[in-house]
CSV table of C-alpha atoms in Angstrom, one decimal:
chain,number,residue,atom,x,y,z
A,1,UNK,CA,12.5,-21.7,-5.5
A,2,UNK,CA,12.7,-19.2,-2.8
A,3,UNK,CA,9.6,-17.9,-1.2
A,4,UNK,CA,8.0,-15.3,1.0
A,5,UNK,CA,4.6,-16.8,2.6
A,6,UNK,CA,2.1,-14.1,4.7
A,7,UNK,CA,-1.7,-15.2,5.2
A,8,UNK,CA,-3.2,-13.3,2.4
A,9,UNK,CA,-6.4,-13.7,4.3
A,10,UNK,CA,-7.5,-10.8,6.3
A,11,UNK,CA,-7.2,-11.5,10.6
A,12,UNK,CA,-9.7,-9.7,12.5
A,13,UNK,CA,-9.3,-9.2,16.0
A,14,UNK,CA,-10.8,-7.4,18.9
A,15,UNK,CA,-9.4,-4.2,20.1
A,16,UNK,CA,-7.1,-4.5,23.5
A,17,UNK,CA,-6.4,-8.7,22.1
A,18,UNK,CA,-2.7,-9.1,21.1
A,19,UNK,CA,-2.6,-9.9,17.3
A,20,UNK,CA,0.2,-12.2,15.4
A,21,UNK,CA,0.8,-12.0,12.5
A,22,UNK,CA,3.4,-14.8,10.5
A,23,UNK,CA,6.1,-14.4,8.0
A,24,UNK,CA,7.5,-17.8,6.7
A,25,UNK,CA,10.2,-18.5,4.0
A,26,UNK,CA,11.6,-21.0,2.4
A,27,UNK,CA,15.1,-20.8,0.3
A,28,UNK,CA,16.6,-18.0,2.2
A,29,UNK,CA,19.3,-17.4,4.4
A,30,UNK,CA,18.6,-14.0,5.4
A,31,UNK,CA,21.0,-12.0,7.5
A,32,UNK,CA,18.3,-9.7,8.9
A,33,UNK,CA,14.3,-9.8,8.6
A,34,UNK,CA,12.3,-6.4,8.4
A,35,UNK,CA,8.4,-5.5,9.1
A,36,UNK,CA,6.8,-2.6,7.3
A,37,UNK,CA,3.2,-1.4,8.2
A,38,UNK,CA,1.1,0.2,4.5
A,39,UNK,CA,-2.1,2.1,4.8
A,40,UNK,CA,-4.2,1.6,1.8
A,41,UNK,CA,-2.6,4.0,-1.3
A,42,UNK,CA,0.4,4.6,0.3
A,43,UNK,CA,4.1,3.8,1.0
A,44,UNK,CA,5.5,1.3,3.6
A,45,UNK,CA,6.8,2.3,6.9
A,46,UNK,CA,9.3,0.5,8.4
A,47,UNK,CA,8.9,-0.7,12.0
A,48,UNK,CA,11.0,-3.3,13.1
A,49,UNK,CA,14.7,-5.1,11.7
A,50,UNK,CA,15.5,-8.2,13.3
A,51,UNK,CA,18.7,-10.0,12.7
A,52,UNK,CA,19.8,-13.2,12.1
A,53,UNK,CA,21.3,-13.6,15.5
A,54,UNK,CA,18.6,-12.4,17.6
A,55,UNK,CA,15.7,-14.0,18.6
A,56,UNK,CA,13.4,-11.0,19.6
A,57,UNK,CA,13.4,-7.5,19.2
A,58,UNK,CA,10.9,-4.9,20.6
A,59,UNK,CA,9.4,-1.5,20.3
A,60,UNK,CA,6.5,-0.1,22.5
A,61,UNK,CA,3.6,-2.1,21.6
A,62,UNK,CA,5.2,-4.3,19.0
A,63,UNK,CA,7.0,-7.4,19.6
A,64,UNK,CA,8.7,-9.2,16.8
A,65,UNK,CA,10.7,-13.1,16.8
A,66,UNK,CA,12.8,-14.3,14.1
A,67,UNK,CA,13.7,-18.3,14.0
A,68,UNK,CA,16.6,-19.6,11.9
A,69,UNK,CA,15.8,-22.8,12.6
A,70,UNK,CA,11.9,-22.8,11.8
A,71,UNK,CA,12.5,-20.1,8.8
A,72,UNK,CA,9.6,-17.8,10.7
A,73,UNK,CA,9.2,-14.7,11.9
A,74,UNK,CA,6.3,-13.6,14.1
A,75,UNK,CA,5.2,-9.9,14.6
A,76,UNK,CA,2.8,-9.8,17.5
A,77,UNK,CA,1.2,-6.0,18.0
A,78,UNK,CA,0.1,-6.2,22.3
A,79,UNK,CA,-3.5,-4.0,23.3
A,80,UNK,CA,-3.9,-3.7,19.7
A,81,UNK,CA,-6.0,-0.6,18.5
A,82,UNK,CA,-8.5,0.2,15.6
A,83,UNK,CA,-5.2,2.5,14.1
A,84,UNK,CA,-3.4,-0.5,13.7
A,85,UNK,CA,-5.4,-1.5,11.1
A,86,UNK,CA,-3.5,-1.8,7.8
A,87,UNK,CA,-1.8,-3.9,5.6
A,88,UNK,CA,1.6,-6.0,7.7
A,89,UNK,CA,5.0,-7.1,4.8
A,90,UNK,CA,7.9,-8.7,5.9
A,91,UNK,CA,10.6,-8.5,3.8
A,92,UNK,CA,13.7,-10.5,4.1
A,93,UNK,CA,17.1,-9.6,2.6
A,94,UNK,CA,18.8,-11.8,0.3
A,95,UNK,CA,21.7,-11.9,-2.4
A,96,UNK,CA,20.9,-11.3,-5.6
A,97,UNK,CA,22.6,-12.1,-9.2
A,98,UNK,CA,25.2,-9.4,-9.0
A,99,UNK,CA,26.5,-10.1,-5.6
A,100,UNK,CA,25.1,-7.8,-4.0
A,101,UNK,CA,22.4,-8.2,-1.0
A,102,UNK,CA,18.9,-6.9,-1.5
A,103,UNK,CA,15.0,-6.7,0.1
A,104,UNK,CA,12.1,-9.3,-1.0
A,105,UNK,CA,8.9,-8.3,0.2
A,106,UNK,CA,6.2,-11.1,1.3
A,107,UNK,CA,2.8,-9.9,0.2
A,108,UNK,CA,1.2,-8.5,3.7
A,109,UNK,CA,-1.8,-9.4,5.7
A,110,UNK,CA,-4.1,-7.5,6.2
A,111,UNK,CA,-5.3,-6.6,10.1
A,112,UNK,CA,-8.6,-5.3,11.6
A,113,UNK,CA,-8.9,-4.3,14.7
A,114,UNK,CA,-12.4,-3.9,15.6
A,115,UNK,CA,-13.8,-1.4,18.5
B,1,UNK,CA,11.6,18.2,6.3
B,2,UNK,CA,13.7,15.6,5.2
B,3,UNK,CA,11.8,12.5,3.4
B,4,UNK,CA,11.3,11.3,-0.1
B,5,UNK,CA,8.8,12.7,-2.9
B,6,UNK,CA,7.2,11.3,-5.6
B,7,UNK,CA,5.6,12.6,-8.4
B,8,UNK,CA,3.1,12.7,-10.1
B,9,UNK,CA,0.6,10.8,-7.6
B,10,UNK,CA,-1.6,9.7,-10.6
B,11,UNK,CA,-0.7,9.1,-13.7
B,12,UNK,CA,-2.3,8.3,-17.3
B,13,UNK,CA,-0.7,7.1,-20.0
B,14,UNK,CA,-2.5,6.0,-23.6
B,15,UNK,CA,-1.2,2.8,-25.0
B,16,UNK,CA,2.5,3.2,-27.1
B,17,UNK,CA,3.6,6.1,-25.2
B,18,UNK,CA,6.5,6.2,-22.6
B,19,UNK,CA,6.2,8.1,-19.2
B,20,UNK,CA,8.8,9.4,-16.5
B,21,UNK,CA,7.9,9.0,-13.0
B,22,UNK,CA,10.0,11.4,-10.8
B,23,UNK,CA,11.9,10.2,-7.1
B,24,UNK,CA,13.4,12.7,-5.3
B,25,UNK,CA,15.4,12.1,-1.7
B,26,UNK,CA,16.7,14.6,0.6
B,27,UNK,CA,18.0,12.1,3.2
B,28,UNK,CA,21.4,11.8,2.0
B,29,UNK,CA,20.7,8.8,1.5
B,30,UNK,CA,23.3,6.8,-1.2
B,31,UNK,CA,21.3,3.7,-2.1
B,32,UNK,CA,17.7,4.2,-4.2
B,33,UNK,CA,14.8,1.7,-5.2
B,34,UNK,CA,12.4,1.5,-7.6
B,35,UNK,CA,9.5,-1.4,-6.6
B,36,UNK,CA,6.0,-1.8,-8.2
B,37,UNK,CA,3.0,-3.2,-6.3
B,38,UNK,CA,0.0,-4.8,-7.7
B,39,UNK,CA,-3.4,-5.2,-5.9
B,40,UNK,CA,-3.2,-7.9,-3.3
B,41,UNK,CA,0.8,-8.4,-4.4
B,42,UNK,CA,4.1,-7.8,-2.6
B,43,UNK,CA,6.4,-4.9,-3.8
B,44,UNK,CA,8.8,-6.5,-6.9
B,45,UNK,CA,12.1,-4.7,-7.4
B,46,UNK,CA,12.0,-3.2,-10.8
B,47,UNK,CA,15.5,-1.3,-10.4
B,48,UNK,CA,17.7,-0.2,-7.8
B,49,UNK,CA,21.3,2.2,-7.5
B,50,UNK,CA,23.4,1.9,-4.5
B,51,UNK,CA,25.8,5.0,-5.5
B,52,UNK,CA,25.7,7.4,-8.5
B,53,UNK,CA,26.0,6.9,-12.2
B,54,UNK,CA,25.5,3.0,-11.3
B,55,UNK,CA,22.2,0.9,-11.3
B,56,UNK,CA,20.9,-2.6,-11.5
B,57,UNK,CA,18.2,-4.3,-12.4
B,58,UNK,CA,15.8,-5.9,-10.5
B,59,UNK,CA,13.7,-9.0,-10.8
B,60,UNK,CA,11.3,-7.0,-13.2
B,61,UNK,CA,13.2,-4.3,-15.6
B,62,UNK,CA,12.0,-5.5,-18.4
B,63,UNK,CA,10.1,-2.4,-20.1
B,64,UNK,CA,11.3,0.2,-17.5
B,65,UNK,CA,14.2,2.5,-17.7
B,66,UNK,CA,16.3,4.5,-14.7
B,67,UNK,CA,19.1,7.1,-14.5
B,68,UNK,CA,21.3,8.2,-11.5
B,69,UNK,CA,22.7,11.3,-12.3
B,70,UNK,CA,22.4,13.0,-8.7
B,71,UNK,CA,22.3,11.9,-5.3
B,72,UNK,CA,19.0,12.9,-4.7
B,73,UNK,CA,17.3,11.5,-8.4
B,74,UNK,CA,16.2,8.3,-9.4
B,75,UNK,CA,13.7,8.8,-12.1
B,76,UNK,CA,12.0,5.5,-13.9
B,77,UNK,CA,10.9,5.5,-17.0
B,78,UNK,CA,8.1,3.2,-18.1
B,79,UNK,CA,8.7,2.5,-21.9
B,80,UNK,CA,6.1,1.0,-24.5
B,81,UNK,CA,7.8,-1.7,-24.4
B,82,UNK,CA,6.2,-2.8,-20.5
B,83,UNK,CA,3.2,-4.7,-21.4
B,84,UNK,CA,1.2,-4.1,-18.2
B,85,UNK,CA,2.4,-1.2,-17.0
B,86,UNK,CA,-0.8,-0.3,-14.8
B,87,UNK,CA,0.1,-0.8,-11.5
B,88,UNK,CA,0.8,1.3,-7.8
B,89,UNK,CA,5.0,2.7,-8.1
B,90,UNK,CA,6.9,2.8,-5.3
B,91,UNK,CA,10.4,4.8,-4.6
B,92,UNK,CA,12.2,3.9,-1.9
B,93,UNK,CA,15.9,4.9,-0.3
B,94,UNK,CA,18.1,3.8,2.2
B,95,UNK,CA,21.7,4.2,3.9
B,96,UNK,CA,22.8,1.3,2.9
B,97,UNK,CA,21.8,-2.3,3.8
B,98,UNK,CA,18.7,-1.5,6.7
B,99,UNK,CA,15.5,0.2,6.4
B,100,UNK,CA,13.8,1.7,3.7
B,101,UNK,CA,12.1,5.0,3.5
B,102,UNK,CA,9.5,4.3,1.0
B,103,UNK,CA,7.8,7.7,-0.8
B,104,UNK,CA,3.9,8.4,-1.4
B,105,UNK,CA,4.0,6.6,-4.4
B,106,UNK,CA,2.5,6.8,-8.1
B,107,UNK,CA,0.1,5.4,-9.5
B,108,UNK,CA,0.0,4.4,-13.5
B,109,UNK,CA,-2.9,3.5,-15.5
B,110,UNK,CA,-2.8,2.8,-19.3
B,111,UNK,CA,-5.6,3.9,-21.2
């Protein structure tokens, strides 16, 4: 059966320390991998889409990989800060009954930064 | 301002009846999602409608309704017929196949 796999426990880290955070699947053969960042009661934001045929994609702080091979995706956030505290999903795209192509969301971790 | 509203942000429903949750989208966007979230969960696709006047459903319809009759609308309708219904609603849009604007959300608890 196809399946999204995030560390449901929480990872803690110090502020300025890089934090990773892993997105594994199994069953998929996505054609583009997403990260979304969700503060508690609220919707996702979308940060980053990586696709199929790229290794790594980045955006300021944020630095995301993507492996085919491994079926993992890694979403590191560099000098992290006590605002990036919030809930990480990946979400991977996949077909769907009707044909059509369409977003699965992992369950998140959770990061703390600490001060 | 262009983004995506939902309404209401709480909602209460007593046990039986059927309630409307409200998605509106000023992005232009052509493709609309409906998702629910339960605590400690991922997002599950309840319904979604890539162009007007069509929809399918998601991995979890059962019990929920949706109509598409403008661009900009997407309302879901949770029926009697969803036996756990409480949970955190989530509306989302998109231009197609890439990233998802997600709104505020709603969330439903049965009484």
């Amino acid at each position: 059966s196809q399946k999204i796999e995030q560390n449901s426990e929480a990872l803690n880290i110090q502020e300025g320390k890089t934090a990773t955070l892993t997105c594994n699947y199994t069953n998929y053969s996505p054609a583009y991998l997403q990260w979304y960042r969700q503060d508690p009661g609220r919707g996702p934001v979308f940060l980053l889409l990586i696709r199929e045929n790229e290794k790594e994609k980045r955006k300021e702080r944020l630095k995301v990989t993507f492996d085919t091979t491994l079926k993992q995706s890694l979403f590191h956030i560099t000098a992290s800060q006590p605002a990036d505290s919030a809930t990480y999903l990946c979400a991977l795209d996949s077909l769907v009954d009707t044909g059509r192509r369409a977003l699965t969301f992992g369950s998140g971790t959770r990061l703390q930064v600490q001060p | 301002d262009g983004g995506i509203t939902q309404s209401p942000k709480y909602l209460f429903r007593k046990e039986g009846q059927n309630v409307t949750l409200s998605c509106e989208q000023n992005l232009n966007h052509d493709a609309m999602y409906w998702y629910r979230q339960d605590p400690g969960q991922g997002l599950r696709l309840i319904y979604y409608s890539q162009i007007v006047n069509d929809f399918q459903k998601g991995d979890i319809a059962e019990g929920y309704s949706v109509s598409r009759e403008k661009k900009e609308s997407f309302p879901l309708t949770v029926t009697s017929a969803q036996k756990n219904p409480t949970a955190f609603y989530l509306c989302a849009s998109s231009a197609g196949e890439v990233e998802q604007f997600f709104g505020p959300g709603t969330r439903l608890t049965v009484l």
